[in-house]
Short mmCIF file of C-alpha atoms in Angstrom, two decimals:
data_model
loop_
_atom_site.label_atom_id
_atom_site.label_comp_id
_atom_site.label_asym_id
_atom_site.label_seq_id
_atom_site.Cartn_x
_atom_site.Cartn_y
_atom_site.Cartn_z
CA MET A 1 -212.47 36.63 -122.01
CA ASN A 2 -209.47 38.68 -120.92
CA ALA A 3 -209.92 41.42 -123.49
CA THR A 4 -211.34 44.93 -123.72
CA PHE A 5 -214.98 45.70 -123.03
CA ARG A 6 -215.48 46.41 -126.73
CA GLU A 7 -213.94 43.11 -127.82
CA ASN A 8 -216.16 41.20 -125.41
CA VAL A 9 -219.20 42.79 -127.04
CA LEU A 10 -218.04 42.45 -130.65
CA MET A 11 -216.69 38.89 -130.36
CA GLY A 12 -214.88 39.19 -133.68
CA ALA A 13 -217.59 41.12 -135.53
CA ASN A 14 -216.85 44.36 -137.39
CA PHE A 15 -217.09 47.49 -135.27
CA ASP A 16 -220.13 49.64 -136.04
CA GLU A 17 -219.83 52.54 -133.61
CA VAL A 18 -223.43 53.73 -133.88
CA TYR A 19 -224.99 50.29 -133.44
CA PHE A 20 -222.43 49.38 -130.77
CA TRP A 21 -223.49 52.25 -128.52
CA GLN A 22 -227.17 51.57 -129.27
CA VAL A 23 -226.70 48.02 -127.99
CA VAL A 24 -224.63 49.07 -124.98
CA ASP A 25 -227.17 51.72 -124.04
CA ALA A 26 -230.09 49.31 -124.46
CA CYS A 27 -228.36 46.88 -122.07
CA ALA A 28 -227.87 49.64 -119.43
CA LEU A 29 -224.08 49.55 -119.84
CA ALA A 30 -223.41 52.92 -121.48
CA ALA A 31 -222.83 54.80 -118.23
CA ASP A 32 -220.56 52.04 -116.92
CA ALA A 33 -218.51 51.90 -120.12
CA ARG A 34 -218.00 55.66 -120.25
CA LEU A 35 -216.83 55.77 -116.63
CA PHE A 36 -214.26 53.02 -117.09
CA PRO A 37 -210.70 54.46 -117.04
CA ASN A 38 -210.17 53.73 -120.75
CA GLY A 39 -213.81 53.77 -121.78
CA ASP A 40 -214.94 50.83 -123.87
CA LEU A 41 -211.25 49.93 -124.41
CA THR A 42 -210.76 49.02 -120.73
CA MET A 43 -209.54 45.50 -120.02
CA ILE A 44 -212.15 43.68 -117.95
CA GLY A 45 -209.96 40.78 -116.84
CA THR A 46 -210.31 37.01 -117.02
CA ASN A 47 -213.86 35.79 -116.27
CA GLY A 48 -214.98 39.40 -115.88
CA VAL A 49 -213.10 39.90 -112.61
CA ASN A 50 -213.73 43.65 -112.76
CA LEU A 51 -217.50 43.35 -113.32
CA SER A 52 -220.37 42.75 -110.95
CA GLY A 53 -222.81 39.90 -111.48
CA GLY A 54 -225.36 42.19 -113.08
CA GLN A 55 -222.77 43.70 -115.40
CA LYS A 56 -221.70 40.25 -116.57
CA VAL A 57 -225.29 39.37 -117.46
CA ARG A 58 -225.80 42.63 -119.32
CA LEU A 59 -222.49 42.21 -121.15
CA ALA A 60 -223.55 38.74 -122.30
CA LEU A 61 -226.86 40.25 -123.48
CA ALA A 62 -225.04 43.01 -125.37
CA ARG A 63 -222.82 40.41 -127.03
CA ALA A 64 -225.90 38.48 -128.20
CA LEU A 65 -227.66 41.60 -129.46
CA TYR A 66 -224.65 42.81 -131.43
CA LEU A 67 -224.54 39.57 -133.41
CA ARG A 68 -227.95 40.53 -134.96
CA ALA A 69 -229.40 37.03 -134.67
CA ASP A 70 -232.95 36.15 -135.77
CA ILE A 71 -233.87 34.08 -132.70
CA TYR A 72 -232.86 34.88 -129.11
CA VAL A 73 -233.12 32.38 -126.25
CA LEU A 74 -232.68 34.26 -122.95
CA ASP A 75 -232.33 32.00 -119.91
CA ASP A 76 -233.32 33.70 -116.65
CA LEU A 77 -231.92 36.99 -117.96
CA LEU A 78 -233.48 39.28 -115.34
CA ALA A 79 -232.64 37.34 -112.17
CA ALA A 80 -229.29 39.11 -111.55
CA VAL A 81 -230.42 42.71 -112.11
CA ASP A 82 -232.36 45.12 -109.95
CA THR A 83 -235.80 46.61 -110.63
CA LEU A 84 -234.62 49.72 -112.43
CA VAL A 85 -232.23 47.82 -114.69
CA GLU A 86 -234.95 45.21 -115.38
CA ARG A 87 -237.40 47.88 -116.48
CA HIS A 88 -234.72 49.47 -118.69
CA ILE A 89 -233.95 46.15 -120.39
CA VAL A 90 -237.62 45.30 -120.85
CA GLU A 91 -238.33 48.68 -122.43
CA ARG A 92 -235.20 48.95 -124.58
CA VAL A 93 -234.65 45.29 -125.52
CA LEU A 94 -237.58 42.91 -124.98
CA ALA A 95 -240.63 45.06 -125.64
CA ALA A 96 -242.19 45.31 -129.09
CA ASP A 97 -240.47 48.62 -129.76
CA GLY A 98 -237.15 47.44 -128.27
CA ILE A 99 -233.94 46.88 -130.18
CA ILE A 100 -234.92 43.25 -130.97
CA GLY A 101 -238.68 43.80 -130.85
CA HIS A 102 -239.03 42.51 -134.42
CA LYS A 103 -237.10 39.31 -133.69
CA THR A 104 -238.20 36.04 -132.10
CA ARG A 105 -237.53 36.23 -128.35
CA ILE A 106 -237.79 33.20 -126.06
CA LEU A 107 -237.50 34.27 -122.43
CA VAL A 108 -237.07 31.63 -119.73
CA THR A 109 -238.02 33.36 -116.47
CA HIS A 110 -239.89 33.21 -113.16
CA ALA A 111 -241.01 36.83 -113.55
CA GLU A 112 -244.77 36.27 -113.95
CA HIS A 113 -245.40 40.01 -114.17
CA LEU A 114 -243.86 39.92 -117.68
CA VAL A 115 -246.37 37.33 -118.99
CA PRO A 116 -248.80 39.94 -120.40
CA LEU A 117 -246.07 41.25 -122.71
CA SER A 118 -245.70 37.94 -124.60
CA ASP A 119 -247.84 36.47 -127.36
CA MET A 120 -247.24 32.85 -126.30
CA VAL A 121 -246.83 31.52 -122.77
CA ILE A 122 -245.48 28.00 -122.15
CA THR A 123 -245.79 26.85 -118.54
CA PHE A 124 -244.21 23.70 -117.13
CA VAL A 125 -246.02 22.25 -114.09
CA ASP A 126 -245.46 18.79 -112.64
CA GLY A 127 -243.92 17.43 -115.82
CA SER A 128 -246.67 18.76 -118.10
CA MET A 129 -246.58 21.69 -120.51
CA ASP A 130 -249.35 24.21 -120.93
CA VAL A 131 -249.29 26.43 -124.07
CA VAL A 132 -251.40 29.58 -124.19
CA ARG A 133 -251.57 32.03 -127.08
CA GLN A 134 -252.59 35.57 -126.28
CA THR A 135 -252.50 39.10 -127.59
CA PRO A 136 -249.56 40.89 -125.93
CA LEU A 137 -250.28 44.09 -124.11
CA ALA A 138 -248.36 47.25 -124.71
CA LEU A 139 -245.74 48.06 -122.14
CA GLY A 140 -247.61 51.17 -121.03
CA ALA A 141 -250.73 49.14 -120.33
CA ILE A 142 -249.05 47.30 -117.47
CA SER A 143 -249.21 49.08 -114.16
CA GLY A 144 -245.99 50.14 -112.50
CA ASP A 145 -246.74 47.99 -109.46
CA LYS A 146 -246.79 44.83 -111.56
CA LEU A 147 -243.67 45.67 -113.47
CA ASP A 148 -241.85 46.58 -110.24
CA SER A 149 -243.08 43.49 -108.39
CA LYS A 150 -239.51 42.37 -107.70
CA GLY A 151 -239.57 44.69 -104.72
CA SER A 152 -237.09 47.25 -103.58
CA MET A 153 -233.91 47.89 -105.45
CA SER A 154 -231.02 45.58 -104.60
CA SER A 155 -227.82 47.12 -103.35
CA SER A 156 -225.60 45.08 -105.66
CA ASP A 157 -226.61 46.83 -108.89
CA SER A 158 -228.32 50.04 -107.81
CA ASP A 159 -225.03 51.88 -107.55
CA THR A 160 -223.31 49.89 -110.26
CA VAL A 161 -221.84 52.91 -111.99
CA SER A 162 -220.29 54.51 -108.95
CA GLN A 163 -219.17 51.27 -107.33
CA ASP A 164 -217.93 49.34 -110.33
CA SER A 165 -216.25 52.30 -111.94
CA GLY A 166 -214.04 52.52 -108.89
CA VAL A 167 -213.22 48.84 -109.22
CA ALA A 168 -212.42 49.32 -112.88
CA ASP A 169 -210.28 52.33 -112.14
CA MET A 170 -208.33 50.41 -109.52
CA TYR A 171 -207.85 47.11 -111.30
CA SER A 172 -208.25 47.73 -115.04
CA LYS A 173 -206.19 50.85 -115.63
CA PRO A 174 -202.76 49.91 -116.96
CA LEU A 175 -199.84 51.02 -114.85
CA GLU A 176 -198.18 54.07 -116.34
CA TYR A 177 -194.50 54.55 -115.68
CA ARG A 178 -192.10 57.40 -116.28
CA LYS A 179 -189.16 56.43 -118.39
CA ILE A 180 -185.74 57.22 -116.92
CA ALA A 181 -184.62 60.47 -118.50
CA SER A 182 -181.17 59.62 -119.85
CA THR A 183 -178.66 56.85 -120.37
CA TRP A 184 -176.45 58.00 -117.53
CA SER A 185 -179.36 58.24 -115.09
CA ALA A 186 -180.29 54.69 -116.00
CA ILE A 187 -176.69 53.56 -115.49
CA TRP A 188 -176.56 55.05 -111.99
CA ARG A 189 -179.93 53.52 -111.09
CA PHE A 190 -178.79 50.12 -112.32
CA VAL A 191 -175.38 50.34 -110.61
CA ALA A 192 -177.07 51.27 -107.33
CA PHE A 193 -179.57 48.45 -107.87
CA SER A 194 -176.94 45.80 -108.60
CA GLY A 195 -174.29 46.94 -106.10
CA TYR A 196 -171.14 49.04 -106.37
CA GLY A 197 -168.61 46.32 -105.47
CA THR A 198 -169.03 44.18 -108.57
CA VAL A 199 -169.06 47.24 -110.85
CA ALA A 200 -165.82 48.50 -109.27
CA ILE A 201 -164.12 45.13 -109.89
CA MET A 202 -165.20 45.17 -113.55
CA MET A 203 -163.93 48.75 -113.96
CA VAL A 204 -160.51 47.84 -112.56
CA ILE A 205 -160.28 44.88 -114.98
CA GLN A 206 -161.26 47.08 -117.93
CA LEU A 207 -158.72 49.73 -116.96
CA GLY A 208 -155.96 47.10 -116.85
CA GLN A 209 -156.95 45.72 -120.25
CA THR A 210 -157.15 49.17 -121.80
CA TYR A 211 -153.71 50.19 -120.55
CA ALA A 212 -152.16 46.95 -121.82
CA LEU A 213 -153.69 47.49 -125.28
CA TYR A 214 -152.65 51.15 -125.27
CA TYR A 215 -149.04 50.20 -124.46
CA THR A 216 -148.99 47.50 -127.17
CA GLU A 217 -150.42 49.82 -129.83
CA SER A 218 -147.90 52.52 -128.88
CA LEU A 219 -145.06 50.01 -129.41
CA ARG A 220 -146.54 49.04 -132.78
CA THR A 221 -146.82 52.68 -133.89
CA ARG A 222 -143.20 53.43 -132.92
CA LEU A 223 -142.07 50.27 -134.69
CA MET A 224 -143.83 51.26 -137.93
CA ILE A 225 -142.23 54.69 -138.04
CA ASP A 226 -138.78 53.56 -136.91
CA GLY A 227 -136.34 54.06 -139.81
CA ASP A 228 -133.21 52.71 -138.06
CA SER A 229 -132.64 49.09 -139.01
CA ASP A 230 -130.53 48.39 -135.90
CA THR A 231 -133.11 49.54 -133.37
CA MET A 232 -135.97 48.16 -135.46
CA VAL A 233 -134.92 44.56 -134.79
CA GLN A 234 -134.78 45.13 -131.06
CA SER A 235 -138.08 47.00 -131.13
CA LEU A 236 -139.68 44.22 -133.15
CA LYS A 237 -138.53 41.53 -130.69
CA TYR A 238 -139.74 43.55 -127.72
CA TYR A 239 -143.08 44.28 -129.44
CA LEU A 240 -143.65 40.60 -130.31
CA VAL A 241 -142.97 39.48 -126.74
CA VAL A 242 -145.20 42.17 -125.23
CA ASN A 243 -147.95 41.57 -127.80
CA ALA A 244 -147.91 37.80 -127.10
CA LEU A 245 -148.06 38.35 -123.34
CA VAL A 246 -150.89 40.87 -123.69
CA ALA A 247 -152.83 38.55 -126.02
CA ILE A 248 -152.46 35.53 -123.72
CA GLY A 249 -153.10 37.53 -120.56
CA GLY A 250 -155.98 39.40 -122.18
CA HIS A 251 -157.67 36.14 -123.10
CA GLN A 252 -157.36 34.85 -119.55
CA ILE A 253 -158.58 38.16 -118.12
CA CYS A 254 -161.56 38.09 -120.49
CA LEU A 255 -162.44 34.61 -119.24
CA PHE A 256 -162.10 35.81 -115.65
CA GLU A 257 -164.21 38.88 -116.39
CA GLU A 258 -166.91 36.73 -118.03
CA TRP A 259 -166.87 34.37 -115.04
CA ILE A 260 -167.37 37.29 -112.65
CA ARG A 261 -170.11 38.77 -114.79
CA GLU A 262 -172.01 35.50 -115.23
CA THR A 263 -171.40 33.88 -111.85
CA VAL A 264 -171.32 36.83 -109.48
CA TRP A 265 -173.10 39.73 -111.14
CA THR A 266 -175.76 38.03 -113.29
CA ALA A 267 -176.55 35.20 -110.88
CA THR A 268 -176.91 37.61 -107.96
CA LEU A 269 -179.20 39.88 -109.97
CA MET A 270 -181.31 36.94 -111.18
CA ALA A 271 -181.82 35.68 -107.62
CA LYS A 272 -182.52 39.17 -106.27
CA MET A 273 -185.09 40.01 -108.95
CA ARG A 274 -186.71 36.59 -108.70
CA LYS A 275 -187.28 37.19 -105.01
CA GLN A 276 -188.64 40.68 -105.68
CA VAL A 277 -191.09 39.48 -108.36
CA VAL A 278 -192.28 36.57 -106.21
CA ASP A 279 -192.73 38.90 -103.23
CA LEU A 280 -194.71 41.27 -105.46
CA VAL A 281 -197.02 38.47 -106.62
CA LEU A 282 -197.54 37.11 -103.10
CA SER A 283 -198.15 40.50 -101.50
CA MET A 284 -200.24 42.10 -104.26
CA HIS A 285 -203.98 42.46 -103.69
CA LEU A 286 -205.69 39.45 -105.22
CA PRO A 287 -208.15 41.40 -107.45
CA ILE A 288 -205.23 43.38 -108.91
CA LEU A 289 -203.24 40.20 -109.54
CA GLU A 290 -206.20 38.47 -111.20
CA SER A 291 -206.88 41.47 -113.43
CA LEU A 292 -203.31 41.73 -114.74
CA PRO A 293 -202.72 40.08 -118.13
CA SER A 294 -200.45 37.08 -117.83
CA SER A 295 -198.10 38.66 -120.38
CA ILE A 296 -197.18 41.38 -117.84
CA MET A 297 -196.13 38.93 -115.14
CA ASP A 298 -194.41 36.69 -117.71
CA GLY A 299 -192.54 39.73 -119.03
CA LEU A 300 -191.40 40.73 -115.55
CA PHE A 301 -190.33 37.23 -114.56
CA TYR A 302 -188.66 36.22 -117.81
CA GLN A 303 -187.95 38.89 -120.43
CA THR A 304 -187.34 41.91 -118.19
CA ARG A 305 -185.43 39.89 -115.61
CA TRP A 306 -183.23 38.40 -118.34
CA GLU A 307 -182.68 41.81 -119.93
CA LEU A 308 -181.58 43.40 -116.65
CA SER A 309 -179.42 40.54 -115.40
CA HIS A 310 -177.75 39.46 -118.68
CA ASN A 311 -177.90 42.19 -121.31
CA ILE A 312 -177.30 45.33 -119.24
CA PRO A 313 -174.14 43.99 -117.51
CA SER A 314 -172.79 43.02 -120.91
CA VAL A 315 -173.67 46.45 -122.32
CA LEU A 316 -172.02 48.21 -119.40
CA CYS A 317 -168.82 46.13 -119.61
CA HIS A 318 -168.30 45.78 -123.36
CA THR A 319 -170.37 48.41 -125.13
CA MET A 320 -169.93 51.34 -122.77
CA LEU A 321 -167.01 50.91 -120.38
CA HIS A 322 -164.65 49.12 -122.82
CA ASN A 323 -165.44 51.41 -125.74
CA THR A 324 -165.17 54.57 -123.61
CA LEU A 325 -161.76 53.58 -122.29
CA SER A 326 -160.63 52.51 -125.77
CA ALA A 327 -161.74 55.86 -127.20
CA ALA A 328 -159.83 57.68 -124.45
CA SER A 329 -156.76 55.59 -125.32
CA ALA A 330 -157.09 56.44 -129.03
CA ILE A 331 -157.49 60.15 -128.32
CA THR A 332 -154.36 60.07 -126.14
CA GLN A 333 -152.36 58.40 -128.91
CA VAL A 334 -153.57 60.90 -131.51
CA VAL A 335 -152.70 63.88 -129.29
CA LYS A 336 -149.20 62.45 -128.66
CA SER A 337 -148.44 61.28 -132.21
CA SER A 338 -150.33 63.41 -134.72
CA PRO A 339 -152.68 66.14 -133.43
CA GLY A 340 -153.54 67.07 -137.00
CA LEU A 341 -155.73 63.96 -137.25
CA LEU A 342 -158.21 65.68 -134.92
CA LEU A 343 -158.93 68.17 -137.71
CA LEU A 344 -159.37 65.33 -140.21
CA CYS A 345 -161.52 63.02 -138.08
CA GLY A 346 -163.42 65.69 -136.15
CA PRO A 347 -165.94 66.56 -138.91
CA LEU A 348 -166.41 62.88 -139.74
CA ILE A 349 -167.06 62.08 -136.09
CA ALA A 350 -169.61 64.93 -135.97
CA LEU A 351 -171.26 63.47 -139.09
CA GLY A 352 -171.22 60.02 -137.56
CA TYR A 353 -172.75 61.40 -134.37
CA ALA A 354 -175.56 63.08 -136.31
CA ILE A 355 -176.23 59.88 -138.26
CA GLU A 356 -176.08 57.84 -135.06
CA CYS A 357 -178.57 60.19 -133.36
CA TRP A 358 -180.91 59.84 -136.33
CA HIS A 359 -180.42 56.09 -136.24
CA GLY A 360 -181.07 55.96 -132.49
CA ASP A 361 -184.18 58.16 -132.62
CA THR A 362 -185.60 56.30 -135.61
CA THR A 363 -185.01 52.84 -134.19
CA THR A 364 -186.37 53.96 -130.82
CA LEU A 365 -189.55 55.20 -132.49
CA LEU A 366 -189.85 51.97 -134.45
CA HIS A 367 -189.24 49.90 -131.32
CA ARG A 368 -192.00 51.79 -129.49
CA LEU A 369 -194.37 51.36 -132.41
CA HIS A 370 -193.43 47.69 -132.52
CA ARG A 371 -194.10 47.31 -128.81
CA ASP A 372 -197.41 49.21 -128.81
CA GLU A 373 -198.82 48.32 -132.23
CA LEU A 374 -197.38 44.84 -132.79
CA GLN A 375 -195.95 43.13 -129.73
CA ARG A 376 -198.76 43.97 -127.31
CA PRO A 377 -201.54 43.10 -129.79
CA GLN A 378 -199.69 39.89 -130.65
CA ASP A 379 -199.44 38.93 -126.97
CA HIS A 380 -203.07 39.89 -126.47
CA ILE A 381 -204.33 37.79 -129.38
CA LYS A 382 -202.08 34.89 -128.37
CA GLU A 383 -203.53 34.99 -124.86
CA ILE A 384 -207.09 35.05 -126.24
CA LEU A 385 -206.42 32.15 -128.61
CA VAL A 386 -204.91 30.07 -125.80
CA ASN A 387 -207.07 30.95 -122.81
CA SER A 388 -210.42 31.60 -124.53
CA ARG A 389 -210.35 28.95 -127.23
CA GLU A 390 -213.59 27.30 -126.03
CA LEU A 391 -215.44 30.62 -126.11
CA LEU A 392 -214.05 31.42 -129.56
CA ARG A 393 -215.10 28.00 -130.84
CA VAL A 394 -218.62 28.38 -129.47
CA HIS A 395 -219.03 31.71 -131.24
CA GLY A 396 -217.27 30.44 -134.37
CA ILE A 397 -214.76 33.30 -134.47
CA THR A 398 -211.48 31.45 -134.07
CA GLY A 399 -210.70 32.20 -137.72
CA VAL A 400 -211.20 35.93 -137.15
CA TYR A 401 -208.48 36.03 -134.50
CA LEU A 402 -206.21 33.78 -136.57
CA ASP A 403 -206.56 36.27 -139.45
CA LYS A 404 -205.64 39.09 -137.08
CA ALA A 405 -202.60 37.12 -135.97
CA ASP A 406 -201.58 36.61 -139.63
CA ARG A 407 -201.88 40.34 -140.36
CA LEU A 408 -199.76 41.18 -137.34
CA ASN A 409 -197.15 38.63 -138.42
CA LEU A 410 -196.98 40.31 -141.84
CA MET A 411 -196.51 43.70 -140.14
CA GLU A 412 -193.78 42.11 -138.02
CA LEU A 413 -191.96 41.03 -141.19
CA ASN A 414 -192.22 44.55 -142.65
CA TYR A 415 -190.91 45.99 -139.39
CA ARG A 416 -187.85 43.74 -139.47
CA LEU A 417 -187.17 44.66 -143.11
CA CYS A 418 -187.37 48.34 -142.20
CA ILE A 419 -184.95 47.91 -139.29
CA SER A 420 -182.54 46.02 -141.58
CA ALA A 421 -182.69 48.82 -144.14
CA ILE A 422 -181.90 51.44 -141.47
CA HIS A 423 -178.96 49.40 -140.17
CA GLY A 424 -177.72 48.97 -143.75
CA TYR A 425 -177.87 52.71 -144.34
CA LEU A 426 -175.85 53.35 -141.16
CA TYR A 427 -173.28 50.74 -142.21
CA LEU A 428 -172.99 52.41 -145.63
CA VAL A 429 -172.36 55.84 -144.08
CA MET A 430 -169.70 54.45 -141.76
CA ALA A 431 -168.02 52.64 -144.65
CA LEU A 432 -167.94 55.91 -146.63
CA CYS A 433 -166.38 57.74 -143.66
CA THR A 434 -163.71 55.03 -143.44
CA GLU A 435 -162.89 55.40 -147.12
CA VAL A 436 -162.72 59.18 -146.75
CA ILE A 437 -160.17 58.77 -143.95
CA ASN A 438 -158.07 56.34 -146.01
CA THR A 439 -158.17 58.68 -149.03
CA ALA A 440 -157.35 61.77 -146.94
CA VAL A 441 -154.33 60.11 -145.32
CA LEU A 442 -153.15 58.90 -148.72
CA VAL A 443 -153.50 62.40 -150.19
CA LEU A 444 -151.61 63.78 -147.18
CA GLY A 445 -148.80 61.31 -147.81
CA LEU A 446 -148.65 62.17 -151.52
CA GLY A 447 -148.56 65.88 -150.72
CA GLN A 448 -145.74 65.31 -148.23
CA GLN A 449 -143.94 63.21 -150.85
CA PHE A 450 -144.04 65.82 -153.64
CA PHE A 451 -144.16 69.13 -151.79
CA GLY A 452 -142.78 68.45 -148.34
CA SER A 453 -139.22 68.67 -147.16
CA THR A 454 -139.31 65.27 -145.41
CA PRO A 455 -141.32 62.66 -147.34
CA MET A 456 -143.32 60.12 -145.31
CA SER A 457 -142.14 56.53 -145.37
CA PRO A 458 -144.63 53.74 -146.16
CA GLY A 459 -144.49 52.66 -142.52
CA GLU A 460 -145.36 56.16 -141.31
CA LEU A 461 -148.22 56.36 -143.81
CA ASP A 462 -149.55 52.96 -142.67
CA ALA A 463 -149.22 53.90 -139.01
CA LEU A 464 -151.02 57.20 -139.58
CA THR A 465 -153.90 55.46 -141.39
CA ASP A 466 -154.21 52.83 -138.70
CA LEU A 467 -154.19 55.45 -135.95
CA ALA A 468 -156.80 57.59 -137.71
CA LEU A 469 -159.13 54.62 -138.24
CA ARG A 470 -158.77 53.47 -134.63
CA PHE A 471 -159.51 56.97 -133.42
CA PHE A 472 -162.56 57.35 -135.65
CA ASN A 473 -164.10 53.94 -134.97
CA ARG A 474 -163.69 54.01 -131.20
CA THR A 475 -164.77 57.62 -130.78
CA HIS A 476 -167.76 57.09 -133.06
CA THR A 477 -168.77 54.04 -131.03
CA VAL A 478 -168.77 56.09 -127.83
CA VAL A 479 -170.79 59.01 -129.22
CA GLY A 480 -173.28 56.53 -130.65
CA LEU A 481 -174.07 54.82 -127.35
CA LYS A 482 -177.45 56.59 -127.08
CA GLY A 483 -179.36 54.18 -129.28
CA LEU A 484 -177.73 51.01 -127.96
CA SER A 485 -179.16 51.19 -124.45
CA GLU A 486 -182.64 52.54 -125.25
CA ASN A 487 -184.30 49.16 -124.91
CA ASN A 488 -182.39 48.51 -121.69
CA ILE A 489 -183.61 51.79 -120.21
CA ASP A 490 -187.18 50.87 -121.08
CA HIS A 491 -186.93 47.51 -119.32
CA LEU A 492 -185.28 49.08 -116.27
CA SER A 493 -187.94 51.83 -116.06
CA ARG A 494 -190.76 49.29 -116.35
CA TYR A 495 -189.27 47.01 -113.72
CA ILE A 496 -188.79 49.82 -111.19
CA ALA A 497 -192.33 51.09 -111.86
CA TYR A 498 -193.92 47.69 -111.28
CA MET A 499 -191.88 47.03 -108.17
CA ASP A 500 -192.83 50.41 -106.65
CA GLY A 501 -196.15 51.23 -108.32
CA TYR A 502 -198.54 48.61 -106.93
CA GLU A 503 -199.85 48.75 -103.41
CA ARG A 504 -199.11 45.65 -101.40
CA GLU A 505 -200.82 43.99 -98.51
CA ARG A 506 -199.49 44.49 -95.03
CA PRO A 507 -196.86 41.92 -93.97
CA ARG A 508 -198.02 39.18 -91.65
CA VAL A 509 -195.38 40.21 -89.12
CA ILE A 510 -194.28 43.82 -88.64
CA GLU A 511 -190.87 43.47 -87.06
CA SER A 512 -190.76 47.03 -85.74
CA ASN A 513 -194.01 46.48 -83.84
CA ARG A 514 -193.13 43.22 -82.13
CA PRO A 515 -193.83 43.23 -78.38
CA LEU A 516 -191.17 42.56 -75.81
CA ALA A 517 -190.14 38.95 -75.27
CA SER A 518 -191.61 38.99 -71.75
CA TRP A 519 -194.90 40.62 -72.80
CA PRO A 520 -197.13 37.48 -72.99
CA GLU A 521 -196.15 36.55 -69.41
CA THR A 522 -196.52 39.96 -67.79
CA GLY A 523 -199.27 42.39 -68.60
CA LYS A 524 -202.60 42.11 -70.40
CA ILE A 525 -203.97 42.26 -73.93
CA GLU A 526 -205.94 45.45 -74.48
CA PHE A 527 -207.17 47.29 -77.57
CA CYS A 528 -207.61 51.04 -77.16
CA ARG A 529 -209.46 52.91 -79.91
CA TYR A 530 -208.22 50.45 -82.55
CA SER A 531 -209.09 51.26 -86.18
CA MET A 532 -208.26 49.46 -89.40
CA ARG A 533 -209.15 49.27 -93.09
CA TYR A 534 -208.47 46.52 -95.60
CA ARG A 535 -207.05 48.86 -98.22
CA SER A 536 -206.07 52.51 -98.13
CA GLU A 537 -208.87 53.55 -100.51
CA LEU A 538 -211.64 51.83 -98.47
CA ASP A 539 -213.53 53.07 -95.44
CA LEU A 540 -212.63 51.88 -91.97
CA SER A 541 -213.90 48.40 -91.18
CA LEU A 542 -213.07 48.85 -87.47
CA ASN A 543 -213.31 52.32 -86.02
CA GLY A 544 -212.33 53.19 -82.46
CA LEU A 545 -212.66 49.66 -81.11
CA SER A 546 -211.69 49.23 -77.44
CA PHE A 547 -211.79 46.07 -75.35
#
């Protein structure tokens, strides 16, 4: 089944490291397992795509031995292995002092040179059965010529370790990718990937919206602190008209922006990435494609593609660009109206930034743990339960994997509770900062009322509180952008790595090497010292061919 080498041996049984390596060594698999890229935790692929025929037989034998059965029926076990491996298995497994020497062993074979080792020989000839009981000889009593009567060593398994370990290293080792270093690096990579034109249009729309909101809020602030009743009426009428126009126009612009993002940006990205993933699948070497877990390709085609084409544009437009411009607008208003609020909100923003960094680092760590310790094992067990259900049923271990799935589901619930608690703690800190700002502005107003020369009016106090809260919330949102795009960066890094990390087959037509249009009619076909190899890591299959 498409699982690790260890899982294919254990088949749901408890892991006993000492006995496990005894079994693997007895089946002549220890050297192979240790040379795999991830040792006994290397994925061997569906139907053992990364194993030779002899390794598959020995793996099946190791699986049977690890179950510690009382009776073993071995059907033509030695037909797919060479002479050296056969002798190793006979000595370490089948002989009287082998790992199952004290168990009942029924060997179905054409290897007549092994008959002296058995205590009962059943021969089928022309529909009749002949049963002979005998005293088995010790392994050392059989001459080497008889035991090696299979002839010279076959080339398929003689160099199993060196040959198959290369196959395992090429096809079983998971692709490692370097995560993009920072949020801004990821933004530039994504903008370059998706195209500058659409991003420029979205930026112009956001700038227009931000300026309209900035102008409206400035009118509202001046209206709240205006103490002249005559000008207040005119200011109120003008503010209501402008606010209505901005609200109506803003709604229409938001719909236009969403249409551009969904129809132009997202749809173009979806089509572009679909083509790239399909091209990757069609041009990837077949053994590599067959060895990849289906969850990887499903993740690239569905989850990662959706994340890059839907979530990241939304994050760029609303979370980052809109909030950054809104924070710049709030800072401008504070500098123009009441610079003293910078001293009040500055320490709270620094506190919010520290809390946000802690929140981002903690949630990032939890997300990575969730991906590595929960999501990947869940996908792995789901794939085994779906694709290897017949094998699980034959071995009677379906319940073992269902229990593992239940334990992982319980861990998933605990993870979600932990994330909720962290978000609740962040919300509590932000609520406390908001109350501190309200209280500080109120104390400032009371101090101005009792000790100042010009007391603050209720409108001025309300305008100051509103301005301080806007400044704090928008600035805090911008400084806390680190944790919001962490998952997006991970998806973008993985997608770029998979698009660039796997070697692809040569295209059927190399446009740069096309001959002239008149070439088939004039001239001749000639190969001069032509050399080629199927893959870059293989030796030349044609070397210096001329004709």
